[in-house]
Every structure is written in structure tokens, then in C-alpha cells.
Short mmCIF file of C-alpha atoms in Angstrom, two decimals:
data_model
loop_
_atom_site.label_atom_id
_atom_site.label_comp_id
_atom_site.label_asym_id
_atom_site.label_seq_id
_atom_site.Cartn_x
_atom_site.Cartn_y
_atom_site.Cartn_z
CA MET N 1 -14.25 33.21 -0.31
CA ASN N 2 -17.51 31.99 1.92
CA ASP N 3 -18.91 28.52 0.59
CA THR N 4 -21.60 29.94 -0.93
CA ASP N 5 -19.27 31.68 -3.46
CA LEU N 6 -17.14 28.28 -3.82
CA LYS N 7 -20.35 26.43 -4.94
CA TYR N 8 -21.58 29.38 -6.84
CA LEU N 9 -18.31 29.65 -8.86
CA TRP N 10 -18.12 25.85 -9.33
CA GLN N 11 -21.87 25.63 -10.53
CA THR N 12 -21.08 28.42 -13.29
CA SER N 13 -18.53 26.90 -14.87
CA ASN N 14 -20.26 23.70 -15.06
CA GLU N 15 -22.94 25.69 -17.51
CA GLN N 16 -20.07 26.75 -19.25
CA ILE N 17 -18.59 23.09 -19.37
CA ALA N 18 -18.26 21.20 -22.50
CA ILE N 19 -21.63 19.67 -22.98
CA SER N 20 -21.85 19.98 -26.32
CA GLN N 21 -19.35 17.51 -25.74
CA LYS N 22 -21.16 14.79 -28.12
CA SER N 23 -21.26 11.33 -26.96
CA ASP N 24 -20.27 9.67 -29.94
CA LYS N 25 -22.37 6.31 -30.89
CA THR N 26 -20.20 5.34 -33.04
CA SER N 27 -17.35 4.99 -30.27
CA LEU N 28 -19.59 3.86 -27.56
CA ASP N 29 -20.79 0.91 -29.68
CA TYR N 30 -17.20 0.55 -30.37
CA LEU N 31 -16.98 -0.19 -26.56
CA THR N 32 -20.06 -2.09 -25.43
CA LYS N 33 -19.40 -4.58 -28.77
CA ARG N 34 -15.72 -5.25 -28.33
CA ASN N 35 -13.86 -6.71 -25.33
CA VAL N 36 -11.99 -3.26 -24.71
CA SER N 37 -9.52 -3.56 -22.16
CA HIS N 38 -8.73 -0.83 -19.61
CA PHE N 39 -5.58 -0.19 -17.19
CA LEU N 40 -6.77 -2.66 -14.94
CA SER N 41 -7.43 -5.41 -16.83
CA SER N 42 -3.99 -4.90 -18.58
CA MET N 43 -2.50 -6.04 -15.12
CA LYS N 44 -3.67 -9.48 -15.84
CA PRO N 45 -1.88 -11.18 -19.17
CA ILE N 46 1.41 -10.88 -17.62
CA LYS N 47 0.44 -12.15 -14.34
CA ILE N 48 -1.29 -15.05 -16.39
CA PHE N 49 2.30 -15.62 -18.09
CA THR N 50 4.34 -15.30 -15.14
CA LEU N 51 1.82 -17.89 -13.35
CA LEU N 52 2.17 -20.15 -16.44
CA VAL N 53 5.75 -19.79 -16.17
CA GLY N 54 6.12 -20.26 -12.72
CA LEU N 55 3.69 -23.48 -12.94
CA LEU N 56 6.00 -25.13 -15.74
CA TRP N 57 9.11 -24.59 -13.70
CA VAL N 58 7.81 -26.09 -10.59
CA PHE N 59 6.26 -29.09 -12.57
CA SER N 60 9.30 -29.79 -14.39
CA ILE N 61 12.24 -29.61 -11.98
CA GLY N 62 9.60 -30.69 -9.52
CA TYR N 63 9.25 -33.57 -12.24
CA VAL N 64 12.92 -34.72 -12.77
CA LEU N 65 13.49 -34.39 -8.54
CA ILE N 66 10.92 -36.86 -7.63
CA LYS N 67 12.56 -39.15 -10.42
CA LEU N 68 16.17 -38.66 -8.80
CA THR N 69 14.96 -39.22 -5.93
CA ILE N 70 12.90 -42.63 -7.01
CA ASN N 71 15.61 -43.97 -9.32
CA ALA N 72 19.10 -42.50 -8.42
CA TYR N 73 19.11 -41.23 -4.60
CA ASP N 74 22.32 -42.73 -3.89
CA GLN N 75 24.01 -41.20 -6.86
CA VAL N 76 23.45 -37.79 -6.82
CA SER N 77 24.47 -34.99 -3.93
CA LEU N 78 22.19 -34.78 -1.16
CA TYR N 79 23.06 -31.09 -0.70
CA PHE N 80 21.90 -30.59 -4.30
CA LEU N 81 18.49 -32.45 -3.96
CA TYR N 82 17.22 -30.80 -0.94
CA SER N 83 18.28 -27.51 -1.97
CA ALA N 84 16.83 -28.06 -5.17
CA TYR N 85 13.59 -29.38 -3.30
CA PHE N 86 13.58 -26.25 -1.34
CA GLN N 87 13.92 -24.09 -4.16
CA VAL N 88 10.74 -25.74 -5.73
CA MET N 89 8.91 -26.09 -2.63
CA LEU N 90 9.36 -21.63 -2.31
CA THR N 91 8.69 -21.32 -6.17
CA ALA N 92 5.15 -23.24 -5.56
CA MET N 93 4.52 -20.67 -2.94
CA ALA N 94 5.01 -17.75 -5.07
CA VAL N 95 2.83 -19.30 -7.82
CA ILE N 96 0.09 -19.85 -5.12
CA PHE N 97 0.04 -16.27 -3.67
CA TYR N 98 0.22 -15.39 -7.42
CA LEU N 99 -2.85 -17.16 -8.18
CA ILE N 100 -4.74 -15.38 -5.14
CA GLN N 101 -3.56 -11.77 -6.61
CA LEU N 102 -4.74 -12.90 -9.59
CA SER N 103 -8.52 -14.28 -8.17
CA THR N 104 -8.65 -10.88 -6.40
CA LEU N 105 -7.78 -8.93 -9.64
CA TYR N 106 -11.29 -10.89 -11.08
CA SER N 107 -13.11 -10.19 -8.43
CA ILE N 108 -12.54 -6.19 -8.02
CA ASP N 109 -16.20 -4.63 -7.75
CA PHE N 110 -16.18 -0.77 -8.96
CA ASN N 111 -19.19 -0.86 -7.61
CA ASN N 112 -17.79 -0.53 -3.66
CA PRO N 113 -17.64 2.87 -2.29
CA VAL N 114 -14.41 4.59 -2.47
CA VAL N 115 -12.39 4.09 0.32
CA ILE N 116 -13.45 0.28 0.39
CA LEU N 117 -12.17 -0.39 -3.46
CA GLN N 118 -9.16 2.14 -3.36
CA LYS N 119 -8.00 -0.42 -0.10
CA THR N 120 -8.51 -3.54 -1.85
CA LEU N 121 -6.37 -2.07 -5.22
CA ILE N 122 -3.71 -0.65 -2.58
CA SER N 123 -3.38 -4.21 -1.00
CA LEU N 124 -3.25 -6.33 -3.85
CA LYS N 125 -0.29 -4.19 -5.37
CA ALA N 126 1.61 -3.80 -1.99
CA SER N 127 0.63 -7.71 -1.93
CA THR N 128 3.23 -8.47 -4.90
CA LEU N 129 6.11 -7.81 -2.27
CA ASN N 130 4.92 -10.78 -0.85
CA VAL N 131 5.98 -13.08 -3.97
CA THR N 132 9.39 -11.28 -4.34
CA ARG N 133 9.64 -12.00 -0.31
CA ILE N 134 9.26 -15.76 -0.74
CA LEU N 135 11.02 -15.79 -3.73
CA ILE N 136 14.12 -13.80 -1.64
CA LEU N 137 13.78 -17.01 1.06
CA GLN N 138 15.50 -19.06 -1.65
CA LEU N 139 18.93 -16.87 -1.38
CA PRO N 140 20.51 -19.47 1.22
CA PHE N 141 20.10 -22.52 -1.18
CA TRP N 142 21.95 -21.34 -3.87
CA THR N 143 24.82 -21.41 -1.77
CA THR N 144 24.43 -25.30 -0.39
CA PHE N 145 23.62 -26.79 -4.04
CA TYR N 146 27.03 -27.48 -4.84
CA TRP N 147 28.15 -29.15 -1.53
CA ASN N 148 29.32 -32.63 -1.52
CA GLU N 149 30.55 -35.22 0.72
CA SER N 150 34.37 -34.64 -0.63
CA MET N 151 34.20 -31.36 -0.05
CA PHE N 152 33.78 -32.06 3.58
CA LYS N 153 36.32 -35.25 3.77
CA ASN N 154 39.06 -33.01 1.71
CA GLY N 155 38.51 -29.29 2.20
CA THR N 156 40.72 -26.94 4.02
CA LEU N 157 39.86 -24.33 7.18
CA PRO N 158 39.59 -21.69 4.70
CA LEU N 159 37.52 -23.14 2.82
CA PHE N 160 35.15 -23.79 5.44
CA ILE N 161 35.42 -20.25 7.03
CA LEU N 162 34.76 -18.80 3.13
CA GLN N 163 31.46 -21.36 2.59
CA GLY N 164 30.36 -20.57 6.05
CA ALA N 165 30.33 -17.12 5.97
CA VAL N 166 28.79 -16.76 2.55
CA THR N 167 25.98 -19.01 3.40
CA ILE N 168 25.44 -17.74 7.03
CA SER N 169 25.50 -13.96 5.56
CA PHE N 170 22.87 -14.98 2.84
CA THR N 171 20.61 -16.71 5.26
CA TYR N 172 20.94 -14.09 7.54
CA LEU N 173 19.98 -11.52 4.53
CA ALA N 174 17.34 -13.57 2.97
CA ILE N 175 15.63 -13.68 6.88
CA TRP N 176 15.94 -9.87 7.19
CA LEU N 177 14.66 -9.16 3.57
CA PHE N 178 11.94 -11.45 4.60
CA PHE N 179 10.81 -9.66 7.77
CA HIS N 180 11.41 -5.94 6.24
CA LEU N 181 10.92 -5.57 2.44
CA LYS N 182 7.40 -4.10 3.27
CA ILE N 183 5.51 -1.74 1.96
CA GLU N 184 6.35 0.90 4.55
CA ASN N 185 9.77 0.58 3.96
CA ALA N 186 9.73 1.93 0.79
CA ASP N 187 10.98 5.53 1.49
CA LYS N 188 14.36 3.48 2.48
CA TRP N 189 17.51 3.43 0.34
CA TRP N 190 17.87 -0.43 0.21
CA PHE N 191 14.29 -0.60 -0.91
CA LYS N 192 14.86 1.73 -3.82
CA LEU N 193 17.99 -0.11 -4.72
CA LEU N 194 16.27 -3.40 -5.01
CA LEU N 195 12.46 -2.40 -6.06
CA GLN N 196 12.82 1.16 -7.95
CA GLY N 197 11.64 2.92 -4.96
CA LYS N 198 9.68 5.37 -7.28
CA GLU N 199 6.68 3.00 -8.32
CA TRP N 200 5.92 2.51 -4.73
CA GLU N 201 6.15 6.02 -3.35
CA PRO N 202 2.55 7.01 -4.57
CA LEU N 203 1.14 3.94 -2.94
CA ILE N 204 2.73 4.84 0.79
CA THR N 205 0.79 8.17 0.22
CA SER N 206 -2.11 6.48 -0.64
CA ILE N 207 -2.10 4.04 2.42
CA VAL N 208 -1.50 7.09 4.69
CA ILE N 209 -4.42 8.76 3.46
CA LEU N 210 -6.62 5.83 3.91
CA ASN N 211 -5.26 5.15 7.12
CA ASP N 212 -6.10 8.57 7.72
CA MET N 213 -9.71 7.81 6.74
CA GLU N 214 -10.07 4.87 8.53
CA GLU N 215 -8.36 6.12 11.76
CA GLU N 216 -11.31 9.03 11.75
CA VAL N 217 -14.16 6.22 10.87
CA ALA N 218 -12.87 4.39 14.13
CA SER N 219 -12.30 7.15 15.99
CA ASP N 220 -16.13 8.17 15.01
CA LYS N 221 -17.55 4.48 16.32
CA ASP N 222 -16.33 5.26 19.69
CA MET B 1 -31.34 -7.12 -18.88
CA ALA B 2 -31.47 -8.49 -22.37
CA LYS B 3 -28.49 -7.49 -24.04
CA HIS B 4 -29.94 -4.94 -26.78
CA ASN B 5 -31.61 -3.40 -23.75
CA LEU B 6 -28.22 -2.95 -21.88
CA HIS B 7 -26.83 -1.26 -24.80
CA GLN B 8 -29.49 0.88 -24.64
CA THR B 9 -29.53 1.92 -21.29
CA PHE B 10 -25.83 2.22 -21.67
CA HIS B 11 -26.10 5.04 -24.39
CA GLU B 12 -28.68 6.49 -22.44
CA ILE B 13 -26.75 6.89 -19.25
CA ILE B 14 -23.55 8.44 -20.74
CA GLU B 15 -26.07 10.78 -22.84
CA GLN B 16 -27.75 11.92 -19.57
CA HIS B 17 -24.27 11.80 -17.28
CA LYS B 18 -21.89 13.22 -19.68
CA GLY B 19 -21.46 16.27 -17.38
CA LEU B 20 -20.71 14.00 -14.57
CA LEU B 21 -17.85 12.11 -16.47
CA VAL B 22 -16.29 15.60 -17.45
CA LYS B 23 -16.29 17.13 -13.91
CA VAL B 24 -14.74 14.16 -12.51
CA ALA B 25 -12.05 13.91 -15.30
CA ARG B 26 -11.73 17.96 -14.95
CA THR B 27 -10.67 17.28 -10.89
CA TYR B 28 -8.14 14.53 -11.48
CA CYS B 29 -6.55 15.47 -14.51
CA GLY B 30 -4.31 18.26 -15.84
CA ASN B 31 -4.43 18.51 -19.31
CA GLU B 32 -6.55 17.75 -22.09
CA GLU B 33 -5.20 14.13 -23.40
CA ASP B 34 -5.56 12.88 -19.91
CA ARG B 35 -9.24 13.79 -19.40
CA GLN B 36 -10.17 12.16 -22.36
CA ASP B 37 -8.62 9.20 -21.75
CA LEU B 38 -9.91 9.03 -18.03
CA ILE B 39 -13.38 9.86 -19.55
CA GLN B 40 -13.28 6.73 -21.94
CA GLU B 41 -11.63 4.54 -18.66
CA ILE B 42 -14.88 5.78 -16.79
CA ARG B 43 -17.11 4.44 -19.84
CA ILE B 44 -15.50 1.58 -20.26
CA GLN B 45 -15.84 0.66 -16.84
CA ILE B 46 -19.34 1.84 -16.27
CA TRP B 47 -20.32 -0.21 -19.32
CA LYS B 48 -18.54 -3.25 -17.36
CA SER B 49 -20.53 -2.64 -14.31
CA LEU B 50 -24.03 -2.05 -15.94
CA PRO B 51 -25.14 -5.42 -15.25
CA LYS B 52 -24.40 -5.30 -11.81
CA TYR B 53 -26.17 -2.01 -10.94
CA ASP B 54 -28.73 -2.02 -7.75
CA ALA B 55 -31.30 -0.26 -8.50
CA ASN B 56 -31.84 0.58 -4.82
CA PHE B 57 -29.09 3.43 -5.08
CA ALA B 58 -29.25 6.38 -7.23
CA MET B 59 -28.00 6.32 -10.56
CA THR B 60 -25.83 9.40 -9.52
CA THR B 61 -24.61 7.74 -6.33
CA TRP B 62 -23.50 4.81 -8.50
CA LEU B 63 -22.03 6.50 -11.43
CA TYR B 64 -19.75 8.93 -9.11
CA ARG B 65 -18.80 5.72 -7.32
CA ILE B 66 -17.41 3.86 -10.31
CA SER B 67 -15.84 7.62 -11.74
CA ILE B 68 -14.24 8.57 -8.69
CA ASN B 69 -12.90 4.86 -8.14
CA VAL B 70 -11.35 5.10 -11.91
CA ALA B 71 -10.19 8.62 -11.40
CA ILE B 72 -8.07 7.94 -8.01
CA SER B 73 -6.93 4.40 -9.79
CA PHE B 74 -5.74 6.38 -13.20
CA TYR B 75 -4.54 9.54 -11.19
CA ARG B 76 -2.57 7.45 -9.29
CA LYS B 77 -1.01 5.12 -12.11
CA ASN B 78 -0.51 8.63 -13.75
CA SER B 79 1.11 10.70 -11.23
CA ILE B 80 4.20 7.64 -11.70
CA ARG B 81 4.85 8.24 -15.10
CA ARG B 82 4.39 12.19 -14.47
CA GLN B 83 3.51 14.56 -11.75
CA TYR B 84 0.66 17.11 -11.81
CA THR B 85 1.60 20.42 -13.36
CA ILE B 86 -0.30 23.39 -13.58
CA ALA B 87 1.20 24.82 -16.30
CA LYS B 88 -0.12 21.97 -18.55
CA THR B 89 -3.72 22.77 -17.26
CA LEU B 90 -6.23 23.34 -20.00
CA PRO B 91 -9.65 24.18 -18.81
CA LEU B 92 -12.71 22.63 -20.60
CA VAL B 93 -14.55 25.60 -21.03
CA ILE B 94 -15.87 26.77 -24.18
CA ASP B 95 -16.90 30.04 -23.32
CA PRO B 96 -14.50 31.91 -20.95
CA LEU B 97 -16.69 33.13 -17.86
CA PRO B 98 -16.56 36.94 -17.38
CA ASN B 99 -12.90 37.76 -16.15
CA ASP B 100 -12.83 37.76 -12.51
CA LEU B 101 -14.90 34.73 -12.14
CA GLN B 102 -12.77 33.19 -14.75
CA GLU B 103 -9.26 34.26 -12.72
CA LYS B 104 -11.02 32.92 -9.29
CA PHE B 105 -12.07 29.51 -10.94
CA ASN B 106 -8.51 28.86 -12.35
CA LEU B 107 -7.52 29.56 -8.46
CA LEU B 108 -10.32 27.38 -7.23
CA GLU B 109 -8.87 24.41 -9.73
CA LYS B 110 -5.39 25.15 -9.37
CA PHE B 111 -6.10 24.86 -4.91
CA ILE B 112 -8.52 21.51 -5.95
CA ALA B 113 -5.35 19.99 -7.73
CA GLU B 114 -2.97 20.36 -5.01
CA LEU B 115 -5.60 18.24 -2.57
CA ASN B 116 -4.93 14.46 -2.19
CA GLU B 117 -6.80 11.90 -3.74
CA MET B 118 -9.56 11.82 -1.49
CA ASP B 119 -9.96 15.31 -0.74
CA LYS B 120 -10.35 15.94 -4.22
CA ALA B 121 -13.21 13.49 -4.63
CA LEU B 122 -14.94 15.01 -1.28
CA ILE B 123 -14.65 18.47 -1.97
CA MET B 124 -15.82 18.00 -5.97
CA LEU B 125 -19.00 16.31 -4.01
CA TYR B 126 -19.84 18.88 -2.27
CA LEU B 127 -18.89 21.56 -4.88
CA GLU B 128 -21.88 19.49 -6.70
CA ASP B 129 -24.47 20.29 -3.86
CA LYS B 130 -24.45 16.61 -2.91
CA SER B 131 -25.63 15.76 0.73
CA TYR B 132 -23.28 14.27 3.14
CA LEU B 133 -25.36 11.10 3.42
CA ASP B 134 -24.84 11.32 -0.42
CA ILE B 135 -21.09 11.88 -0.05
CA SER B 136 -20.91 9.22 2.79
CA GLU B 137 -22.54 6.33 0.46
CA ILE B 138 -20.30 7.04 -2.30
CA MET B 139 -17.08 7.22 -0.24
CA GLY B 140 -17.90 4.76 2.57
CA ILE B 141 -17.21 6.61 5.54
CA SER B 142 -19.82 7.70 8.15
CA VAL B 143 -21.49 11.10 7.54
CA SER B 144 -19.95 12.97 10.73
CA ASN B 145 -16.43 11.73 9.20
CA VAL B 146 -17.58 13.35 5.77
CA GLY B 147 -18.23 16.57 8.21
CA THR B 148 -15.20 16.56 9.99
CA LYS B 149 -13.00 16.08 6.62
CA MET B 150 -15.08 18.39 4.39
CA GLY B 151 -14.49 21.35 7.22
CA ARG B 152 -10.53 20.94 7.19
CA ILE B 153 -10.95 21.25 3.37
CA LYS B 154 -12.77 24.11 3.19
CA GLU B 155 -10.48 25.53 5.58
CA LYS B 156 -7.43 24.66 3.83
CA LEU B 157 -9.20 26.17 0.53
CA LYS B 158 -10.06 29.60 2.47
CA LYS B 159 -6.52 29.68 3.54
CA ARG B 160 -5.32 29.16 -0.02
CA PHE B 161 -7.71 31.78 -1.32
CA LEU B 162 -6.81 34.31 1.33
CA ASN B 163 -3.01 34.01 1.13
CA HIS B 164 -3.01 34.61 -3.02
CA LYS B 165 -4.94 37.87 -1.90
CA GLU B 166 -2.15 38.84 0.17
CA ASN B 167 0.60 37.91 -2.00
#
């Protein structure tokens, strides 16, 4: 079948297409008069809610920690205090990332050419991983906040070995995941185990397709 | 643009270009329910983007950009929930074509459905008789890149028709 045949076939079917499909005036009026949400804007409420919860957490725990530092610095365990500070700091960074994502979501412009807009949408979706990567860095601090001076004075060798092994392995795991939890690894078993890989697979396919488009654009410029 | 004019323009655009919306929906969705959902999503986005319409662009170029952008996002989101199945395909044709043409058309639809999301857009625009320049403006790639891509897609379709004939 040649080009002319293909076009003829397509265009003949167009003539037969459901042209009689009426643009129902009532439904169009409804659409223009109400703030009808669609699948992209439906992403926004959950992000705003998460952002508010994050901000509440950072400010309330941050407030308690500052109060403790000012009023009871000598009485609290410094391991607890600094572990909690690092956790809040990392949560604050994750909240900032969320804020950037949300502002990108609001600035999405469907008037843009297809390749450009699709790249923005994919990088937006892929950037949700950055929040997870930052939060994973909190892992080691969950193994240090209960340390205290008496543990070091009275502890036994097996306790130190156990505690050391736990903290070192959590630190290694956190750093490893921070560097490897990327969309490119979405086909790996550990990624699927951690983040329900099925959701990410179509995204990898799209990245490959868009990169393929881009490569040809680049070779075109050479 | 005044609010009343905006409503008026929106109604006119949807009425004049309803065929375009149906064609995009037909290219990206395998069943009638999804097609109707997609057409509604495209209408919503057209309404939202209308105040930003740049009159320097042809109306159809602008409409294709929005429709394809919405369709690809919709298709990607839906393909997470359920994979495209040819068995579900319900043609949007009211009066069937003559038998041999209908069969060929069903095959064309099936082979287009097998293409990736970007190639679907390219072949649809090509079959709609859009020039390479128009396609490059809609897609955001160079004219020569459109030519290269189009050559590969057409070759792929020809092979599929040929294989089908031999079998």
C-alpha cells in the first residue's frame, strides 16, 4: 500500500466519521462556567495537602527543637537533638522540592510544541523521585537519636558492634539509594519493590522515545 | 478578549473543529468510552488555553498542539491502568465503508495503534495532509527530522501491510 492509498483510506474514513456528533451546547456551557478539573489539575490537591502537612511538621518540630536548644540544652541528649535537627532539615529540603514541583505544575502550558511539553511533564513526574531520595537520607538518623552518654560508658562490645553495624549499614543504604534511585533504574527489582515499578515503566518508555527525538534533533544541527 | 466573546469563540472553535478532536481521540484511544473522555479533556484544555491563543499561529496548528499534548498525557496515564487492546476497538464510523476499504481501514487503525505515542501523532498529521513545516511547528522538531521520522514510520506501516497480505 503506497502513500496515496494510505491518505485516501484515512481521508475517506474521515468523511464517514461521526461528523453528526453534536457539540452539546449545554455541556460546553457547563464546562466554561464551572472550574472543571481535569486529570492534570487533579494532581494539585494532593500535592498541596502534602505540602501543608510537610510545612506543619517542619515548623512544629523545628519550634520544639529550638525551644529545647535554648531552654534545656544541658538536659537533653545531644544525639537525640542533632539527629532530630538533621531529620527536620532534610524534611524542609523535601518540602522545598515539593514547592518547586507545584509551581512547575501551575506553569505548564499546553500551547507549547508537543516534544517540549511532554519533556516538561515527564521531568515533573520523574522529579517526584528527588523528594523520596532526600527523605531516604534520614535513615541513618533514625539509628542515632536514641544514643546517650551512659550507653557509651556502660555499653558492652557486642552492643557497640551491633549498633555500629546497624548505623553503618543504614548510612550505606541511604547513600546508595540516594545515588541510584533514578528513573533509569525503574526496571530493577529493588526499584519495583520499593516504588511499585509498574507506574514508572510507561515513563521510561516515553523518556526513550523523547531522547530518540532529541538525538535526531541534535544530529540534525551538526 | 471579553468573557462573552471568549464563550462565543470557544463554541465556534469546538463546532468548526469537532472532526479534529474526534480524529485525535480515534488515534490514541481504543474504545469509545476513552475517546469520549479524551475529547472532554481536550475541550477543557482548549477552554483553559484560549486566552493565551497567539493569532500568529494558524488555529489548526494551535488546536493540534493542545489536542496531541492532552492525548499523549491521557494515553500515558491510561496505559498505566489498562493496556490498549485491539479487541476493544469500536470504530467511530457511522456508515461503514465498502467492505474491502473497511477491512483495510481497520488494519490501518490497528497498525497505527501499535506505534509509539510520538509516531502516532506524526502519522496522523501526515495522513491529514499537513505539510512537514506544519508538523514541525506542532511537534517542535526540525523539518528534516520530520522527514526522517516519517520515512521510517511509512516503511514500518508498509511492512505491516505486506506481512499481513503474505499471511
